[in-house]
Amino acid sequence: MSGVTQTPVSPSVFGRLNEAQRAAACAGSAPLLIVAGAGTGKTNTLAHRVAWMVLQGVSPERILLLTFTRRAAQEMTRRAQKIVGETAKEVRLPWSGTFHSIANRLIRRHSARLGLDANFSVLDRGDAADLMDVVRHELGLSKLEQRFPRKDTCLAIYSHRVNTQGPLRRTLIDAFPWCAEWEDELTRLYRAYVERKLAHQALDYDDLLLYWHAMAADAALAAEMNAAFDHILVDEYQDTNVLQAQILKALRPSGEGVTVVGDDAQSIYSFRAATVENILGFPAQYEPAAAVVTLERNYRSTQGVLDAANALIGEGRRQYRKILQAARGAGERPRYVSVADDQAQAGYVVGCVLEARERGVVLRRQAVLFRASHHSDVLELELVRRDIPYVKYGGLKFLEAAHVKDLLAVLRWADNPKNRVSAFRALQLLPGVGPTTAARLFTRLEAGAFSWQALKSDHSEFDSLMAGLGNPDTPWPGQVGRVREWFEPILEQKYESAQARAGDLWQLERIAQQFASRERFLTELALDPPQASGDLAGAPHRDEDYLVLSTVHSAKGQEWDAVHVLNVADGNFPSEYATGRAELIEEERRLLYVAMTRARSELHLIAPLRYYVTGQARRGDAHVYGATSRFLTRAVMARLQPVTWPEADAPEAAPAHDAPPIDVAAALRGLWS
């Protein structure tokens, strides 16, 4: 607790805090950084700090509380009200909200000085992407001989460049290298996009921060905003980007009354332009340096889980050193589970989940976490097969992805030519075919008694594909592969990240090989049509309980009694796409740390020993052996319990017999005599 000046505390409510929490809550008005380790009561501490300010006579209207979600702001206000309520005071924080909501309020207050109408529009991401697409078409960028980035990618590049405050070239090299050749065209696009927004008196999501930044850079406006607040508090400071940090610094150059809370070990959003340097460099921004209070008392996990997490993060490079100590006791060491492949991994997870349920750990208090959304593909099918309901957070489920649904539509139409819904989706994959043409082709097929020879779509390759799939003599093995090979050129034209999406199709092909027929395969996937996140195995509202599946990014801030982390091996932790830069590898270490610290009591790190190489599927089921994650060093492994599942069978005993031995050696020598 470096440089902390405390103010006397009178209410007994602060006696419930531990020493470090109390020091943070009751510190003076000098700039303060609260480094809050996982599970150390960050929200409770920040709420007590707000309460302390009110009890010291600070008007709630003069407290600016910046969070990353509206829910977080509401929760902070609710807790502060409860704390202060014990002293019969009332707390209402009118200036609590997200960076973007506060920016919107301030911009509207000063709209005339900013050259904006008071009733300017705020575009959501969808509207902004559509507007970007309109401009893209008007500039002729959608008609280039080479494929130009689609609207969503263009908007993502724009957003990253704005929030990092760096040159476009740097954004392209660091985050979108496949788009680097389009730098000049993108610059032209963004210039026209900005002009169009100005003409329409419209601001997009990123403009809200840009305008606030411009306001803070104006001396008169900055002084006016500065005078409006006595204290500025920022939650989850490790998730701020360069633009947000600059706004904070411009609002309060001296740091007086500024408190930021966060954990550098949980900085995992660089793909959203967040930078860990904001929190690491915060104290040095001020003279004298900002005080730092570190919260290390963990109220979530057992010490066994924390020992492994501490060992993992302790080997990181530049960081605030902290050793989390459990308030809940020792607990068991986390398991490091070696399994044969992803199918065995699914079997292990389901077995453990059901076993824990029998012990009284309900499904919704258990979670399965993964680096990328598609890592749960095989597990999801196993959950369906075993009738275990689940919800999934962080990206679409495998079977809901548009490109997967496209391929399945072709198979479903082949299985039932009268399936109009699948027919329309499949037909509109063809170049030049829209709803009107699709309807005409389906009518033609119908008039021909649904004989595939009657289709005549002007795309002979597709017609031949459907005729082959519709032939009952065509063997099932290989049908998914035939559709995939036809679809891949269309995939490259229709979707961004075609390479990653093609991997999903290879995975679907491998899954299909587990079924004896096309009908069985399609029926299994359609047992419960996926309408929402948990519908595939039975929607949560129809079940008494459900298992949680989540990407690690979506799991941040959550906790469960039992946590299973899939695919803990090099290439996943860290991701193979992050191994080129040291700072990205460190973020991957922090990502695994976040996954581990979601567990209260049970933690399972699962490592398949073998992965199928889908790019070799034409030549058979090729596979490689997975490399141990570079993060699982000797020091980390010493705090884990190694497990092999299933246990290896005992070697067979040699049969006993009295027959004389066979001299094979003599036969071998005879070959060369």
XYZ file of C-alpha atoms in Angstrom:
673
model
C 0.000 0.000 0.000
C 2.364 2.626 -1.291
C 1.715 6.318 -0.651
C -1.818 5.951 0.749
C -3.139 8.736 2.943
C -6.149 7.655 4.946
C -8.925 9.798 6.304
C -10.436 8.907 9.688
C -13.378 6.534 9.425
C -16.319 6.643 11.745
C -19.062 4.313 10.493
C -18.722 0.746 11.658
C -19.670 -0.527 8.188
C -16.055 -0.148 7.089
C -14.979 -2.565 9.796
C -16.227 -5.437 7.622
C -13.450 -4.777 5.101
C -10.012 -6.324 5.366
C -7.038 -4.030 5.912
C -6.175 -3.522 2.230
C -9.808 -2.983 1.231
C -10.262 -0.428 3.999
C -7.081 1.399 2.967
C -8.385 1.634 -0.590
C -11.919 2.648 0.374
C -10.850 5.332 2.818
C -7.830 6.799 1.024
C -7.563 10.549 0.515
C -8.159 12.388 -2.759
C -4.692 11.921 -4.253
C -4.578 9.763 -7.420
C -5.071 6.111 -6.487
C -4.707 2.784 -8.259
C -6.432 -0.221 -6.685
C -4.915 -3.430 -8.074
C -7.699 -5.891 -7.374
C -6.702 -9.533 -7.891
C -9.312 -12.050 -9.041
C -12.019 -12.666 -6.434
C -10.687 -10.069 -3.981
C -13.900 -8.059 -3.640
C -13.197 -5.296 -6.151
C -16.836 -4.233 -6.575
C -17.426 -4.223 -2.830
C -14.305 -2.131 -2.252
C -15.221 0.423 -4.916
C -18.769 0.677 -3.553
C -17.351 1.344 -0.084
C -15.107 4.037 -1.557
C -18.142 5.766 -3.070
C -19.919 5.457 0.284
C -16.876 6.873 2.087
C -16.902 9.918 -0.213
C -20.586 10.579 0.489
C -20.060 10.182 4.229
C -17.201 12.673 3.976
C -19.643 15.231 2.604
C -19.072 14.840 -1.135
C -22.279 15.406 -3.080
C -23.245 12.286 -5.093
C -23.937 14.606 -8.048
C -20.231 15.486 -8.073
C -18.995 11.882 -8.362
C -18.304 10.577 -11.879
C -18.310 6.759 -11.974
C -17.199 5.169 -15.254
C -17.807 1.480 -15.894
C -17.905 -0.830 -18.914
C -21.495 -2.000 -18.536
C -24.676 -0.318 -17.378
C -25.281 -3.259 -15.082
C -21.935 -2.665 -13.339
C -22.819 0.979 -12.725
C -26.215 0.016 -11.323
C -24.697 -2.644 -9.072
C -22.092 -0.201 -7.755
C -24.801 2.370 -6.988
C -27.012 -0.246 -5.308
C -24.205 -1.408 -3.040
C -23.132 2.126 -2.148
C -26.728 2.999 -1.302
C -26.970 -0.051 0.956
C -23.749 0.855 2.782
C -24.628 4.501 3.241
C -28.213 3.600 4.055
C -27.035 2.192 7.346
C -26.253 5.790 8.313
C -29.618 7.112 7.071
C -28.070 8.965 4.135
C -29.284 8.648 0.557
C -27.072 7.963 -2.473
C -28.052 8.637 -6.037
C -25.253 8.766 -8.580
C -26.624 10.640 -11.614
C -23.201 10.546 -13.292
C -22.619 6.810 -13.215
C -22.530 4.844 -16.448
C -20.393 3.556 -19.261
C -17.798 5.677 -21.013
C -20.044 5.907 -24.049
C -23.254 6.796 -22.177
C -21.520 9.563 -20.220
C -19.922 10.815 -23.441
C -23.348 10.995 -25.083
C -24.723 13.088 -22.222
C -21.794 15.507 -22.278
C -21.849 15.869 -26.063
C -25.565 16.673 -26.051
C -25.014 19.208 -23.274
C -22.395 21.010 -25.376
C -23.679 20.098 -28.871
C -23.898 23.703 -30.093
C -20.216 24.302 -29.331
C -19.353 21.084 -31.179
C -21.212 21.949 -34.376
C -23.889 19.322 -33.788
C -27.652 19.500 -33.667
C -29.005 18.756 -30.212
C -30.985 15.867 -31.668
C -28.081 14.183 -33.484
C -28.441 10.442 -34.073
C -26.291 7.727 -32.548
C -25.736 4.786 -34.878
C -25.548 1.309 -33.409
C -23.020 -1.173 -34.789
C -25.482 -2.570 -37.318
C -26.495 0.851 -38.636
C -22.865 1.946 -38.805
C -21.885 -1.180 -40.759
C -24.781 -0.631 -43.185
C -23.752 2.972 -43.741
C -20.163 1.849 -44.266
C -21.456 -0.615 -46.858
C -23.414 2.071 -48.715
C -20.299 4.232 -48.974
C -18.256 1.171 -49.942
C -20.556 0.485 -52.882
C -20.701 4.140 -53.964
C -16.907 4.269 -54.176
C -16.855 1.135 -56.312
C -14.827 -0.803 -53.739
C -17.201 -3.757 -53.855
C -16.556 -4.198 -57.588
C -12.796 -4.584 -57.489
C -11.293 -7.603 -59.177
C -9.741 -8.670 -55.891
C -11.910 -9.234 -52.855
C -12.230 -6.079 -50.746
C -12.993 -6.396 -47.001
C -16.699 -6.621 -46.208
C -18.567 -3.986 -44.216
C -18.128 -5.536 -40.752
C -14.378 -5.882 -41.233
C -14.133 -2.316 -42.535
C -15.962 -1.072 -39.438
C -13.756 -3.152 -37.119
C -10.605 -1.680 -38.692
C -12.022 1.828 -38.372
C -12.912 1.259 -34.709
C -9.485 -0.203 -33.848
C -7.638 2.702 -35.464
C -9.832 5.284 -33.684
C -9.478 3.723 -30.242
C -5.740 3.087 -30.425
C -5.103 6.617 -31.745
C -2.397 5.196 -33.963
C -1.929 5.304 -37.721
C -4.060 3.083 -39.931
C -0.946 1.300 -41.112
C -0.193 0.150 -37.550
C -3.746 -1.152 -37.063
C -3.552 -3.107 -40.302
C -0.166 -4.642 -39.504
C -1.002 -5.536 -35.895
C -4.628 -6.629 -36.107
C -5.709 -7.027 -39.755
C -2.624 -8.035 -41.748
C -4.703 -9.641 -44.524
C -6.143 -6.198 -45.284
C -2.843 -4.282 -45.379
C -2.822 -4.033 -49.186
C -5.997 -1.942 -49.048
C -4.605 0.907 -46.942
C -5.177 3.603 -49.583
C -8.657 2.394 -50.450
C -9.618 2.108 -46.774
C -8.387 5.640 -46.124
C -10.600 6.873 -48.962
C -13.518 4.836 -47.603
C -13.198 6.196 -44.064
C -12.896 9.776 -45.291
C -16.148 9.407 -47.218
C -17.763 7.560 -44.289
C -16.951 10.444 -41.929
C -18.335 12.993 -44.401
C -21.542 10.999 -44.746
C -21.994 10.864 -40.940
C -21.415 14.603 -40.657
C -23.962 15.319 -43.384
C -26.491 13.119 -41.588
C -25.720 14.545 -38.138
C -24.971 11.037 -36.961
C -22.337 9.683 -34.576
C -21.288 6.077 -34.369
C -20.159 4.230 -31.268
C -16.537 5.330 -31.619
C -17.433 8.938 -32.419
C -18.812 9.343 -28.902
C -15.317 8.877 -27.486
C -13.742 10.963 -30.263
C -16.011 13.922 -29.511
C -15.442 13.589 -25.768
C -11.710 13.493 -26.444
C -11.992 16.667 -28.528
C -13.941 18.334 -25.721
C -11.292 17.357 -23.184
C -8.589 18.772 -25.472
C -10.314 22.174 -25.468
C -9.036 24.137 -22.473
C -12.325 25.910 -21.740
C -14.496 22.834 -22.043
C -12.024 20.684 -20.109
C -12.018 23.205 -17.258
C -15.819 23.259 -17.237
C -16.065 19.458 -17.081
C -13.296 19.274 -14.502
C -15.108 21.719 -12.235
C -18.286 19.635 -12.376
C -16.759 16.688 -10.478
C -14.857 16.264 -7.223
C -14.049 12.600 -7.790
C -13.691 10.436 -10.889
C -13.692 6.655 -10.462
C -12.992 4.161 -13.261
C -13.801 0.459 -12.968
C -11.990 -2.279 -14.941
C -9.224 0.126 -15.874
C -7.177 -2.662 -17.463
C -9.812 -2.787 -20.222
C -9.495 0.859 -21.253
C -8.045 1.867 -24.604
C -5.668 4.698 -25.431
C -8.504 7.111 -26.210
C -10.240 6.509 -22.864
C -6.997 6.932 -20.915
C -6.283 10.206 -22.714
C -9.768 11.487 -21.880
C -9.243 10.731 -18.194
C -5.844 12.416 -18.154
C -7.178 15.512 -19.939
C -10.139 15.787 -17.541
C -7.944 15.720 -14.460
C -4.254 16.378 -15.358
C -3.228 16.530 -11.700
C -4.931 13.252 -10.825
C -6.657 14.874 -7.837
C -9.737 12.848 -6.974
C -8.999 10.121 -9.542
C -9.364 6.468 -8.512
C -8.930 3.621 -10.980
C -9.559 -0.054 -10.216
C -8.423 -3.058 -12.183
C -6.164 -6.072 -12.493
C -3.378 -6.128 -15.021
C -3.443 -9.944 -14.824
C -6.935 -9.884 -16.366
C -6.167 -7.618 -19.321
C -7.393 -9.784 -22.227
C -9.123 -7.466 -24.688
C -6.378 -6.178 -26.980
C -8.519 -7.219 -29.971
C -10.903 -4.455 -28.835
C -7.962 -2.017 -28.691
C -7.608 -2.235 -24.892
C -4.022 -1.924 -23.684
C -2.501 -3.222 -20.451
C -0.035 -0.308 -20.550
C -2.793 1.994 -19.266
C -2.879 0.319 -15.861
C 0.833 -0.523 -15.745
C 1.798 3.067 -16.471
C -0.901 4.792 -14.408
C 1.131 5.681 -11.285
C 3.971 7.258 -13.278
C 1.603 9.700 -14.999
C 1.590 11.875 -11.912
C 4.111 13.715 -9.750
C 4.320 12.417 -7.108
C 3.364 8.981 -8.394
C -0.137 7.725 -7.699
C -0.618 5.550 -4.632
C -1.109 1.831 -5.226
C -3.177 -0.517 -3.038
C -3.073 -4.212 -3.875
C -5.939 -6.518 -2.888
C -4.711 -10.106 -2.422
C -7.270 -11.681 -0.095
C -9.350 -13.924 -2.339
C -12.930 -14.793 -1.321
C -13.789 -16.977 -4.318
C -11.388 -19.879 -4.742
C -9.684 -22.465 -2.577
C -5.944 -22.185 -2.059
C -5.270 -25.168 -4.319
C -6.732 -23.291 -7.279
C -4.933 -20.077 -6.318
C -1.546 -21.762 -5.919
C -1.689 -22.939 -9.529
C -2.953 -19.567 -10.769
C -0.295 -17.692 -8.769
C 2.442 -19.889 -10.242
C 1.129 -19.320 -13.762
C 0.859 -15.533 -13.630
C 4.023 -15.171 -11.568
C 6.078 -16.163 -14.608
C 4.717 -13.290 -16.640
C 6.851 -10.389 -17.713
C 5.989 -6.834 -16.597
C 3.215 -6.806 -13.985
C 2.070 -5.830 -10.489
C 3.240 -8.724 -8.338
C 0.580 -10.204 -6.113
C 0.065 -13.517 -4.340
C -3.598 -14.355 -3.903
C -4.461 -15.874 -0.525
C -7.665 -17.858 -0.051
C -10.207 -17.081 2.629
C -11.947 -20.439 1.977
C -9.250 -22.934 2.965
C -6.850 -25.270 1.167
C -9.031 -27.347 -1.135
C -7.728 -29.845 -3.681
C -5.091 -29.344 -6.319
C -6.473 -28.685 -9.805
C -6.352 -31.592 -12.222
C -4.261 -31.662 -15.378
C -6.062 -34.280 -17.450
C -4.485 -36.007 -20.448
C -7.015 -37.487 -22.876
C -6.550 -39.184 -26.242
C -8.482 -36.715 -28.422
C -11.401 -34.285 -28.483
C -13.916 -37.136 -28.371
C -12.307 -38.459 -25.201
C -12.208 -34.915 -23.865
C -15.967 -34.635 -24.322
C -16.457 -37.964 -22.575
C -14.332 -36.917 -19.617
C -16.130 -33.588 -19.192
C -19.615 -35.098 -19.378
C -18.661 -37.824 -16.909
C -17.267 -35.312 -14.420
C -20.255 -32.999 -14.816
C -22.752 -35.758 -14.101
C -20.686 -37.068 -11.184
C -20.545 -33.577 -9.638
C -24.290 -33.221 -10.139
C -24.853 -36.385 -8.147
C -22.720 -34.867 -5.363
C -25.053 -31.872 -5.239
C -23.261 -29.430 -7.560
C -26.090 -28.310 -9.826
C -25.319 -27.970 -13.539
C -25.514 -24.169 -13.575
C -22.765 -24.025 -10.950
C -20.473 -25.834 -13.400
C -18.853 -24.385 -16.502
C -16.820 -25.472 -19.490
C -14.482 -22.775 -20.813
C -12.597 -22.654 -24.101
C -10.259 -20.398 -26.088
C -12.401 -20.278 -29.229
C -16.094 -20.931 -29.740
C -15.625 -23.893 -32.093
C -13.577 -25.784 -29.472
C -16.845 -27.005 -27.953
C -18.173 -28.543 -31.182
C -17.687 -32.195 -30.246
C -18.712 -31.588 -26.640
C -22.000 -30.021 -27.729
C -22.934 -33.078 -29.756
C -22.114 -35.305 -26.783
C -24.299 -33.134 -24.526
C -27.157 -33.486 -26.996
C -26.675 -37.231 -27.155
C -26.697 -37.489 -23.356
C -29.664 -35.097 -23.060
C -27.788 -32.578 -20.901
C -29.183 -29.040 -21.288
C -26.713 -26.207 -21.682
C -26.312 -22.556 -22.577
C -23.394 -21.154 -24.514
C -21.899 -17.687 -24.266
C -19.351 -16.065 -26.510
C -20.009 -16.544 -30.169
C -22.568 -18.655 -31.970
C -22.818 -22.328 -31.349
C -21.140 -24.403 -33.979
C -24.414 -25.473 -35.577
C -25.750 -21.910 -35.639
C -22.865 -20.461 -37.634
C -24.131 -19.203 -40.993
C -21.611 -21.110 -43.116
C -22.366 -24.368 -41.286
C -26.110 -23.806 -41.784
C -25.417 -23.172 -45.489
C -23.761 -26.548 -45.934
C -26.416 -28.345 -43.904
C -29.135 -26.717 -46.048
C -27.728 -28.440 -49.135
C -27.732 -31.814 -47.357
C -31.226 -31.316 -45.963
C -32.606 -30.385 -49.372
C -30.984 -33.451 -50.912
C -32.526 -35.581 -48.162
C -35.990 -34.096 -48.782
C -36.480 -32.297 -52.137
C -39.778 -30.833 -50.867
C -37.955 -28.953 -48.076
C -38.624 -25.405 -49.355
C -36.742 -23.627 -46.551
C -33.516 -25.536 -47.159
C -33.999 -25.203 -50.917
C -34.191 -21.417 -50.768
C -31.086 -21.170 -48.582
C -29.137 -23.585 -50.780
C -30.180 -21.973 -54.080
C -29.246 -18.485 -52.922
C -25.683 -19.645 -52.389
C -25.408 -19.665 -56.201
C -23.988 -16.532 -57.838
C -26.746 -14.365 -59.291
C -29.574 -16.235 -57.566
C -31.863 -14.197 -55.328
C -35.268 -14.934 -53.809
C -37.152 -14.506 -57.107
C -34.908 -16.864 -59.064
C -34.853 -19.346 -56.182
C -38.655 -19.430 -56.184
C -38.729 -20.009 -59.949
C -36.210 -22.879 -59.723
C -38.092 -24.543 -56.885
C -41.334 -24.305 -58.859
C -39.583 -25.923 -61.807
C -38.367 -28.777 -59.604
C -41.867 -29.185 -58.195
C -43.369 -29.334 -61.711
C -40.890 -32.074 -62.535
C -42.145 -34.268 -59.694
C -39.072 -33.288 -57.668
C -36.713 -35.078 -60.023
C -33.271 -33.510 -59.763
C -32.965 -33.672 -63.553
C -35.696 -31.008 -63.706
C -33.712 -28.438 -61.684
C -31.629 -26.897 -64.523
C -30.292 -23.978 -62.492
C -27.766 -22.773 -65.129
C -25.077 -23.896 -62.672
C -24.233 -27.349 -63.980
C -21.809 -28.178 -61.179
C -24.534 -27.569 -58.578
C -27.110 -29.511 -60.589
C -24.720 -32.449 -60.808
C -24.015 -32.233 -57.082
C -27.717 -32.355 -56.169
C -28.386 -35.216 -58.602
C -25.561 -37.204 -57.035
C -26.704 -36.492 -53.481
C -30.274 -37.370 -54.438
C -29.275 -40.739 -55.858
C -29.993 -43.391 -53.189
C -27.058 -45.430 -54.496
C -24.559 -42.705 -53.627
C -22.693 -43.904 -50.519
C -23.060 -41.747 -47.381
C -19.390 -41.556 -46.477
C -17.976 -38.704 -48.474
C -21.204 -36.765 -49.125
C -20.315 -33.961 -46.707
C -16.906 -33.778 -48.354
C -18.463 -33.415 -51.817
C -20.662 -30.544 -50.623
C -17.747 -28.895 -48.844
C -15.523 -29.028 -51.952
C -18.294 -27.404 -54.015
C -18.997 -24.794 -51.305
C -15.440 -23.664 -50.496
C -15.050 -21.269 -53.502
C -18.402 -19.683 -52.596
C -17.325 -19.506 -48.946
C -14.300 -17.386 -49.906
C -16.529 -14.918 -51.735
C -19.362 -14.783 -49.213
C -17.634 -14.620 -45.831
C -14.723 -13.003 -44.066
C -12.228 -15.293 -42.313
C -12.841 -17.952 -44.952
C -9.892 -20.043 -43.813
C -11.184 -20.337 -40.257
C -14.698 -21.075 -41.522
C -13.354 -23.762 -43.847
C -11.909 -25.423 -40.747
C -15.439 -25.592 -39.324
C -16.595 -27.418 -42.445
C -13.747 -29.912 -42.163
C -14.797 -30.450 -38.563
C -18.417 -31.037 -39.628
C -17.188 -33.587 -42.144
C -15.306 -35.446 -39.432
C -18.330 -35.393 -37.128
C -20.522 -36.793 -39.917
C -18.267 -39.834 -40.157
C -19.556 -40.924 -36.735
C -23.053 -41.587 -38.178
C -24.148 -44.539 -40.274
C -26.317 -42.564 -42.678
C -27.251 -39.064 -43.823
C -30.681 -39.389 -42.258
C -29.208 -40.333 -38.874
C -26.748 -37.449 -39.077
C -29.351 -34.819 -39.949
C -31.903 -36.196 -37.491
C -29.392 -36.052 -34.649
C -28.652 -32.411 -35.377
C -32.325 -31.558 -35.656
C -33.577 -33.197 -32.473
C -34.135 -29.774 -30.985
C -33.668 -26.950 -33.521
C -31.252 -24.336 -32.198
C -33.265 -21.149 -31.827
C -31.237 -19.691 -29.002
C -28.072 -20.348 -27.124
C -29.246 -23.326 -25.149
C -31.937 -24.782 -27.362
C -29.994 -27.579 -28.987
C -30.156 -29.798 -25.927
C -33.313 -28.334 -24.458
C -33.825 -24.673 -23.675
C -32.942 -23.709 -20.094
C -36.430 -22.459 -19.349
C -37.734 -25.932 -20.135
C -35.253 -27.597 -17.799
C -34.653 -27.427 -14.121
C -30.954 -26.857 -14.675
C -28.329 -26.309 -17.381
C -24.572 -26.490 -17.894
C -22.704 -23.297 -18.828
C -20.445 -23.275 -21.895
C -18.456 -20.120 -22.490
C -15.438 -18.634 -24.169
C -12.904 -17.393 -21.631
C -13.465 -13.807 -22.740
C -17.183 -14.066 -22.003
C -16.501 -15.740 -18.647
C -14.553 -12.821 -17.208
C -16.147 -11.600 -13.994
C -18.038 -14.878 -13.476
C -17.431 -17.789 -11.101
C -18.513 -21.433 -10.798
C -17.969 -24.208 -8.288
C -16.429 -26.481 -10.927
C -14.652 -25.330 -14.085
C -13.351 -27.405 -17.014
C -10.944 -25.705 -19.437
C -10.711 -27.385 -22.841
C -7.664 -27.850 -25.084
C -4.969 -26.574 -22.721
C -2.141 -27.122 -25.181
C 0.161 -25.039 -27.340
C -1.743 -23.672 -30.303
C -4.742 -22.963 -28.085
C -3.060 -21.598 -24.944
C -1.376 -19.645 -26.367
C -3.271 -19.426 -29.629
C -1.119 -20.128 -32.654
C -2.149 -16.705 -33.971
C -0.518 -14.966 -30.988
C 2.902 -16.606 -31.042
C 4.517 -14.001 -33.283
C 4.563 -11.198 -30.704
C 5.746 -11.303 -27.098
C 2.995 -8.984 -25.846
C 0.303 -11.210 -27.355
C 1.807 -14.309 -25.737
C 1.640 -12.521 -22.385
C -2.016 -11.723 -23.013
C -2.625 -15.408 -23.732
C -1.032 -16.223 -20.356
C -3.437 -13.793 -18.725
C -6.318 -15.410 -20.606
C -5.500 -18.822 -19.120
C -5.170 -17.142 -15.703
C -8.664 -15.693 -16.064
C -10.006 -19.135 -16.965
C -8.379 -20.764 -13.924
C -9.539 -18.117 -11.466
C -13.207 -18.608 -12.407
C -13.162 -21.841 -10.345
C -14.247 -21.823 -6.722
C -13.413 -25.415 -5.759
C -12.776 -27.720 -8.731
C -10.556 -26.943 -11.692
C -9.838 -29.324 -14.577
C -7.287 -28.368 -17.242
C -7.788 -30.840 -20.101
C -5.171 -31.550 -22.754
C -5.963 -33.817 -25.731
C -2.857 -35.675 -26.815
C -3.956 -35.894 -30.436
C -5.575 -33.471 -32.841
C -6.890 -34.297 -36.267
C -5.365 -32.224 -39.057
C -8.420 -31.427 -41.099
C -6.440 -30.134 -44.060
C -5.243 -33.698 -44.713
C -8.672 -35.293 -44.710
C -8.530 -36.084 -48.459
C -5.783 -38.541 -47.633
C -7.451 -39.988 -44.580
C -7.660 -39.134 -40.910
C -4.265 -37.563 -40.376
C -3.379 -36.396 -36.889
C -0.661 -34.714 -34.893
C 0.237 -34.978 -31.240
C -0.495 -31.894 -29.179
C 2.375 -30.044 -27.568
C 2.205 -29.206 -23.873
C 1.267 -25.584 -23.280
C 4.384 -23.489 -22.760
C 2.601 -21.886 -19.822
C 2.543 -25.175 -17.883
C 6.114 -24.976 -16.651
C 7.610 -27.205 -14.000
C 6.609 -24.700 -11.308
C 2.986 -24.683 -12.482
C 2.779 -28.452 -12.974
C 4.038 -28.944 -9.401
C 0.738 -27.403 -8.256
C -1.436 -29.605 -10.477
C -2.540 -33.215 -10.111
C -1.700 -35.121 -13.323
C -4.464 -37.491 -14.442
C -4.752 -39.760 -17.475
C -8.292 -40.550 -18.646
C -9.286 -43.213 -19.128
C -6.713 -45.094 -17.125
C -4.421 -47.243 -19.233
C -5.275 -50.941 -19.300
C -2.885 -53.288 -17.509
C -0.568 -55.132 -19.922
C -1.764 -58.563 -20.926
C 0.125 -61.435 -19.375
C 1.886 -63.711 -21.815
C 0.046 -67.014 -22.182
C 1.717 -69.983 -20.478
C 2.651 -72.911 -22.733
C 5.210 -75.728 -22.957
C 5.818 -75.553 -26.691
C 9.395 -74.966 -27.853
C 10.281 -71.409 -28.873
C 10.036 -70.358 -32.517
C 13.396 -69.318 -33.938
C 12.279 -66.254 -35.957
C 15.816 -64.862 -35.801
C 17.095 -67.799 -37.839
C 14.483 -67.169 -40.492
C 15.479 -63.510 -40.713
C 19.135 -64.394 -41.090
C 18.192 -66.911 -43.770
C 16.810 -64.135 -45.945
C 20.339 -62.840 -46.476
C 22.390 -66.042 -46.487
